[in-house]
XYZ file of N, CA, C and O in Angstrom:
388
model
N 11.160 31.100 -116.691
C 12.561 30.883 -116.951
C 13.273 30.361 -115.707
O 14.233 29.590 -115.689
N 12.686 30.874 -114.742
C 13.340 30.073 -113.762
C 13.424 28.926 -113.131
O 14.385 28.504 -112.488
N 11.901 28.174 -113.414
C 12.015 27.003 -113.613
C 13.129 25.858 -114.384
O 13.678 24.799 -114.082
N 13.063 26.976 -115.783
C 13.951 26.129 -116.374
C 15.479 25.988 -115.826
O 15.894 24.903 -115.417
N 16.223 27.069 -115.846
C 17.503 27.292 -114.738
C 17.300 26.173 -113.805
O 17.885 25.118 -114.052
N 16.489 26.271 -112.684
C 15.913 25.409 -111.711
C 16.405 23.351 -112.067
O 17.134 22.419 -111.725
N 15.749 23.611 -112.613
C 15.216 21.849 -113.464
C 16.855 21.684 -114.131
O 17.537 20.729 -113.761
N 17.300 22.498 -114.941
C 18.947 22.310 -115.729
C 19.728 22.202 -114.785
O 20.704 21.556 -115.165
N 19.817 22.516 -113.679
C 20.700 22.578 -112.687
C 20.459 21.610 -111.562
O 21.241 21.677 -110.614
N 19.534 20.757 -111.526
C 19.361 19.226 -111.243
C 19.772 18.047 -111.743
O 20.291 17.030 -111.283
N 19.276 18.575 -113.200
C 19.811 17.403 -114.605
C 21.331 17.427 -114.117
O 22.051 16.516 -113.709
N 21.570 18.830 -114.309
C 23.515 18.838 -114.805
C 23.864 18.268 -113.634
O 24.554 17.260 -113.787
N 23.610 18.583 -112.434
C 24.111 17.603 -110.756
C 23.952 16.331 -110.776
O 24.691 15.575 -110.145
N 22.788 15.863 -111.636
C 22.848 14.254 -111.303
C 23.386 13.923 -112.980
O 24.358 13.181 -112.836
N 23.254 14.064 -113.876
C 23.426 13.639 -114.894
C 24.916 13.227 -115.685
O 25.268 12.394 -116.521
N 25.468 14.173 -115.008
C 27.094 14.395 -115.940
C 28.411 13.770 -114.941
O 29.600 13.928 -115.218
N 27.901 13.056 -113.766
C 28.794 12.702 -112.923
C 29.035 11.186 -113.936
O 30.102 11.297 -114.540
N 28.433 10.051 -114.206
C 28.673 8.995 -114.946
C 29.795 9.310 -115.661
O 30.885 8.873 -115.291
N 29.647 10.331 -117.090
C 30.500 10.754 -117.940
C 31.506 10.817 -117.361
O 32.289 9.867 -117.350
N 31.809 12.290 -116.546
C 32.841 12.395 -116.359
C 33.744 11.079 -115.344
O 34.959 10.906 -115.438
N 32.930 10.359 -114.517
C 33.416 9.451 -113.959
C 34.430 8.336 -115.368
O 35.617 8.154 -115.634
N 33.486 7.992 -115.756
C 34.267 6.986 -117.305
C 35.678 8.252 -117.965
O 36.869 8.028 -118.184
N 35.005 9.326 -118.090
C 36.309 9.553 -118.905
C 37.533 10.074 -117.910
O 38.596 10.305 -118.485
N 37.494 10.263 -116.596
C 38.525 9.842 -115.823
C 39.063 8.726 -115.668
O 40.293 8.693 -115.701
N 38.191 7.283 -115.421
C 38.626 6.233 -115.540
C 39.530 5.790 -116.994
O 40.669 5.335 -116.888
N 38.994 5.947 -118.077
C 39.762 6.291 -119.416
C 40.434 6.620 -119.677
O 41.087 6.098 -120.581
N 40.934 8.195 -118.841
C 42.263 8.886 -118.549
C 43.430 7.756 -118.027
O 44.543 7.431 -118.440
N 42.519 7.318 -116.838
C 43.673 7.200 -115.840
C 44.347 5.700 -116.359
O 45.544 5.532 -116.129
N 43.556 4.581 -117.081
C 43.650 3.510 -117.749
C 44.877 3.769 -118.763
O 45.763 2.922 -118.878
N 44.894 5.020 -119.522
C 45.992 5.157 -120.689
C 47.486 6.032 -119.853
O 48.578 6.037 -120.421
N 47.361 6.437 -119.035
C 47.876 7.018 -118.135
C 48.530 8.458 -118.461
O 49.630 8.933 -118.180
N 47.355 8.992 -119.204
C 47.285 10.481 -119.242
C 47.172 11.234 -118.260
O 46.228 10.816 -117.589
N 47.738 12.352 -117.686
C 47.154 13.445 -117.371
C 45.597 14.515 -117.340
O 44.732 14.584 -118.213
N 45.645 15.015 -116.437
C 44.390 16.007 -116.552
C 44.816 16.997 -117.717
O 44.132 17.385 -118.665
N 46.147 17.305 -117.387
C 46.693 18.760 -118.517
C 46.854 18.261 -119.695
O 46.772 19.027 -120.655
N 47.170 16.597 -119.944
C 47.170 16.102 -121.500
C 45.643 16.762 -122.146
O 45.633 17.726 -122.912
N 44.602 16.169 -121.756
C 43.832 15.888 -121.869
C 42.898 17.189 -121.907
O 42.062 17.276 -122.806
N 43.007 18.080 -121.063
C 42.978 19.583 -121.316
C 43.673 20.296 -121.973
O 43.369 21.483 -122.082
N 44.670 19.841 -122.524
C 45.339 21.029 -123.962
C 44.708 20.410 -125.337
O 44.505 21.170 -126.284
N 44.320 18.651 -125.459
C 43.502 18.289 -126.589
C 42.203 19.143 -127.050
O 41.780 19.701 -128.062
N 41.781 18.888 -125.559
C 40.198 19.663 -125.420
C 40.605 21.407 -125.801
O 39.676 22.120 -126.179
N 41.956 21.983 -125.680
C 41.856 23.698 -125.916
C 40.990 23.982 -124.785
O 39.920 24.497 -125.109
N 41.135 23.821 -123.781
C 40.262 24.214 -122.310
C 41.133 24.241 -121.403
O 42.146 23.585 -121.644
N 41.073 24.942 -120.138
C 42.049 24.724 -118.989
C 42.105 23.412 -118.273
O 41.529 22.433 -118.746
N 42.810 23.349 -117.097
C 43.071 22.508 -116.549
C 41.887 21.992 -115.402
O 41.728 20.868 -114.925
N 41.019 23.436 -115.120
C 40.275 23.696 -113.807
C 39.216 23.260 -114.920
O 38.794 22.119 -114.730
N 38.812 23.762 -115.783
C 37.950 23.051 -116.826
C 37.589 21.772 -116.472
O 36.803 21.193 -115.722
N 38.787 21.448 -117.604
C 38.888 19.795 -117.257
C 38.326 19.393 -116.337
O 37.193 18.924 -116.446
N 38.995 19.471 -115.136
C 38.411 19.221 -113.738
C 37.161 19.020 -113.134
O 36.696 18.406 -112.173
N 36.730 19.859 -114.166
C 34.988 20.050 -113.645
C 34.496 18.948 -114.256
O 33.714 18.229 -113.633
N 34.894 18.621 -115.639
C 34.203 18.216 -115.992
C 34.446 16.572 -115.814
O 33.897 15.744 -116.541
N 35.227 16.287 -114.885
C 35.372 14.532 -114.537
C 35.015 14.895 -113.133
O 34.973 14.072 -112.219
N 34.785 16.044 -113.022
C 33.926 16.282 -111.475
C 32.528 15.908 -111.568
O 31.912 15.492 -110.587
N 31.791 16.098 -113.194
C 30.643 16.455 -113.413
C 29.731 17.102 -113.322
O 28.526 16.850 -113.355
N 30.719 18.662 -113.107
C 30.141 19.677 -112.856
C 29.407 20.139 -114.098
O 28.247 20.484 -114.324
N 30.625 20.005 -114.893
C 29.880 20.949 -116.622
C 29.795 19.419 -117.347
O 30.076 18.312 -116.887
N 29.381 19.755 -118.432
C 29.142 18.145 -119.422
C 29.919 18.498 -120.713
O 30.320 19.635 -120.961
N 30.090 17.452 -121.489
C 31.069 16.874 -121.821
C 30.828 17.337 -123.320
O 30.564 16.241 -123.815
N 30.756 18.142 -124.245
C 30.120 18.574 -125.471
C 30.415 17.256 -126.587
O 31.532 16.738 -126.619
N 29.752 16.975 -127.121
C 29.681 16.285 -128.123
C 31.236 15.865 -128.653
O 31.935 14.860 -128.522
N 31.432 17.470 -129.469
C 32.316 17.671 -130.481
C 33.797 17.346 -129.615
O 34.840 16.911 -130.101
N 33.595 17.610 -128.562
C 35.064 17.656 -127.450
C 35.029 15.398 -127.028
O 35.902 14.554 -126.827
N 34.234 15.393 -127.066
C 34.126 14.170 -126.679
C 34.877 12.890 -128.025
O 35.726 11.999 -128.029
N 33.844 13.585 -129.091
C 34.706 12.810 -129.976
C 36.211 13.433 -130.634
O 36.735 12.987 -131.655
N 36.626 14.289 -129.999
C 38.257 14.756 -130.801
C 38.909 14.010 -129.277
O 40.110 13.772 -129.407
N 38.350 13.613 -127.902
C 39.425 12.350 -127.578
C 39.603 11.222 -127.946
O 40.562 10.450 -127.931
N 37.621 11.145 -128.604
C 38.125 9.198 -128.917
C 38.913 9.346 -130.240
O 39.760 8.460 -130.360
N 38.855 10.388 -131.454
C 39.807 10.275 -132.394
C 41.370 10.446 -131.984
O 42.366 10.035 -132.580
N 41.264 11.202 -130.747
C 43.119 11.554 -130.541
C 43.707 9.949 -129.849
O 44.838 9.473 -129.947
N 42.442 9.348 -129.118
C 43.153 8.581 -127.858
C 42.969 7.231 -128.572
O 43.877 6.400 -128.610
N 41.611 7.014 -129.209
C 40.979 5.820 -129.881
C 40.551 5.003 -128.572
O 40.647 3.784 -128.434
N 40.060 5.925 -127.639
C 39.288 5.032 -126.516
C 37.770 4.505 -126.492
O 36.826 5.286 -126.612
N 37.668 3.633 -126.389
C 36.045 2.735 -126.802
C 35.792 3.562 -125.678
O 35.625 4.665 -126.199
N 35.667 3.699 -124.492
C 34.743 4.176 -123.451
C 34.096 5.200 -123.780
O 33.001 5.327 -123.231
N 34.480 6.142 -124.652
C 33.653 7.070 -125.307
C 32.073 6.549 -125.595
O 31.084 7.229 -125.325
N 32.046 5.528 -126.053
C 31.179 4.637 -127.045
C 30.061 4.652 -125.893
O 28.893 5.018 -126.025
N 30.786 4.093 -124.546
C 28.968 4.529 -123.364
C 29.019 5.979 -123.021
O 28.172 6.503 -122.297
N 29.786 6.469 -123.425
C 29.685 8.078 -122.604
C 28.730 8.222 -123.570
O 27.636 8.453 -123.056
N 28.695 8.169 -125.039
C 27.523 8.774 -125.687
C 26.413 8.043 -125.093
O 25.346 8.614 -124.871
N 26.533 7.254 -124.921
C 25.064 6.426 -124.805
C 24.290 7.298 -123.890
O 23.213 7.833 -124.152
N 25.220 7.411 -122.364
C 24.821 8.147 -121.237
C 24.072 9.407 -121.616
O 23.027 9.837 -121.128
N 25.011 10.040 -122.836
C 24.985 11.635 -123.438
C 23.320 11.344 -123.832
O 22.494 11.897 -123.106
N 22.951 10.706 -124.679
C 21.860 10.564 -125.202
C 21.206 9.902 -124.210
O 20.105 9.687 -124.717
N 21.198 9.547 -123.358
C 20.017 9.621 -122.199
C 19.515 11.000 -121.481
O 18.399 11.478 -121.281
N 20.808 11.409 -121.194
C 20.660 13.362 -120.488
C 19.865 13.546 -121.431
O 18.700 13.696 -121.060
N 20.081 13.605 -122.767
C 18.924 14.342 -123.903
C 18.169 14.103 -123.440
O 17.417 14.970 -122.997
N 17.948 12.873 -123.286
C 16.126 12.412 -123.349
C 15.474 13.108 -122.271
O 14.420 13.733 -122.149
N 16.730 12.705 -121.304
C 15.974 13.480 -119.967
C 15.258 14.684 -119.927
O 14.123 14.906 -119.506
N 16.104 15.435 -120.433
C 16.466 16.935 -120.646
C 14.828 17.590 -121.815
O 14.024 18.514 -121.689
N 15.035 16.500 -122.837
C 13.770 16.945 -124.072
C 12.883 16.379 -122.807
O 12.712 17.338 -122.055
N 12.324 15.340 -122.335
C 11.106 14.806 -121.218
C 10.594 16.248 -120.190
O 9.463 16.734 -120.230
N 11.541 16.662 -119.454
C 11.369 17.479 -118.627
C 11.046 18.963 -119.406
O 10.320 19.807 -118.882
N 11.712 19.161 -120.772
C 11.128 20.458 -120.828
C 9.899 20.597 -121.984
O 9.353 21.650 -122.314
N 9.653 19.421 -122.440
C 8.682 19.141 -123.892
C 7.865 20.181 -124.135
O 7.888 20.823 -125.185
N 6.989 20.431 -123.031
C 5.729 21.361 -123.123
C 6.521 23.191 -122.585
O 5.725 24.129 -122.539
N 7.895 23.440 -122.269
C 8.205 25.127 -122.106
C 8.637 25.385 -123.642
O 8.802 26.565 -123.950
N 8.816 24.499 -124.538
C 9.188 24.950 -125.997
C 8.520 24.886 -127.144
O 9.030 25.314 -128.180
């Protein structure tokens, strides 16, 4: 198990900075706020934060209730990105499950 911890906590450091990079840029393009954008999401502000920090990643379901609130295409590569982490993520752990 600790491997796995180990290995998730590499992915999440290199993986989720892209995302959150685009959906700051996305933010800052419509000229939203962090706190807009964190009361859509029902998450805090420090939340938020993290997550255009790319600390935490970006859940699916949260991802698409901005592109329905905002109607921002940049969503459209964040998934793409999203579904690469998968791959990553299924590659690295194929054979612990």
């Amino acid at each position: 198990m600790l491997h796995f911890a180990k290995n998730l906590s590499m992915l999440k450091d290199s993986s989720f900075s892209p995302v959150g990079n685009r959906l700051q840029t996305a933010r800052k393009n419509i000229r939203y706020t962090q706190e807009a954008f964190a009361e859509t999401l029902g998450i805090s502000v420090e939340h938020y934060r993290k997550l255009e920090s790319g600390v935490y990643a970006l859940q699916l379901e949260k991802m698409l209730l901005l592109y329905k609130t905002y109607k921002m295409e940049v969503f459209k590569s964040c998934l793409a990105i999203l579904g690469h982490c998968f791959n990553s993520f299924q590659s690295i752990y194929a054979n612990e499950f």
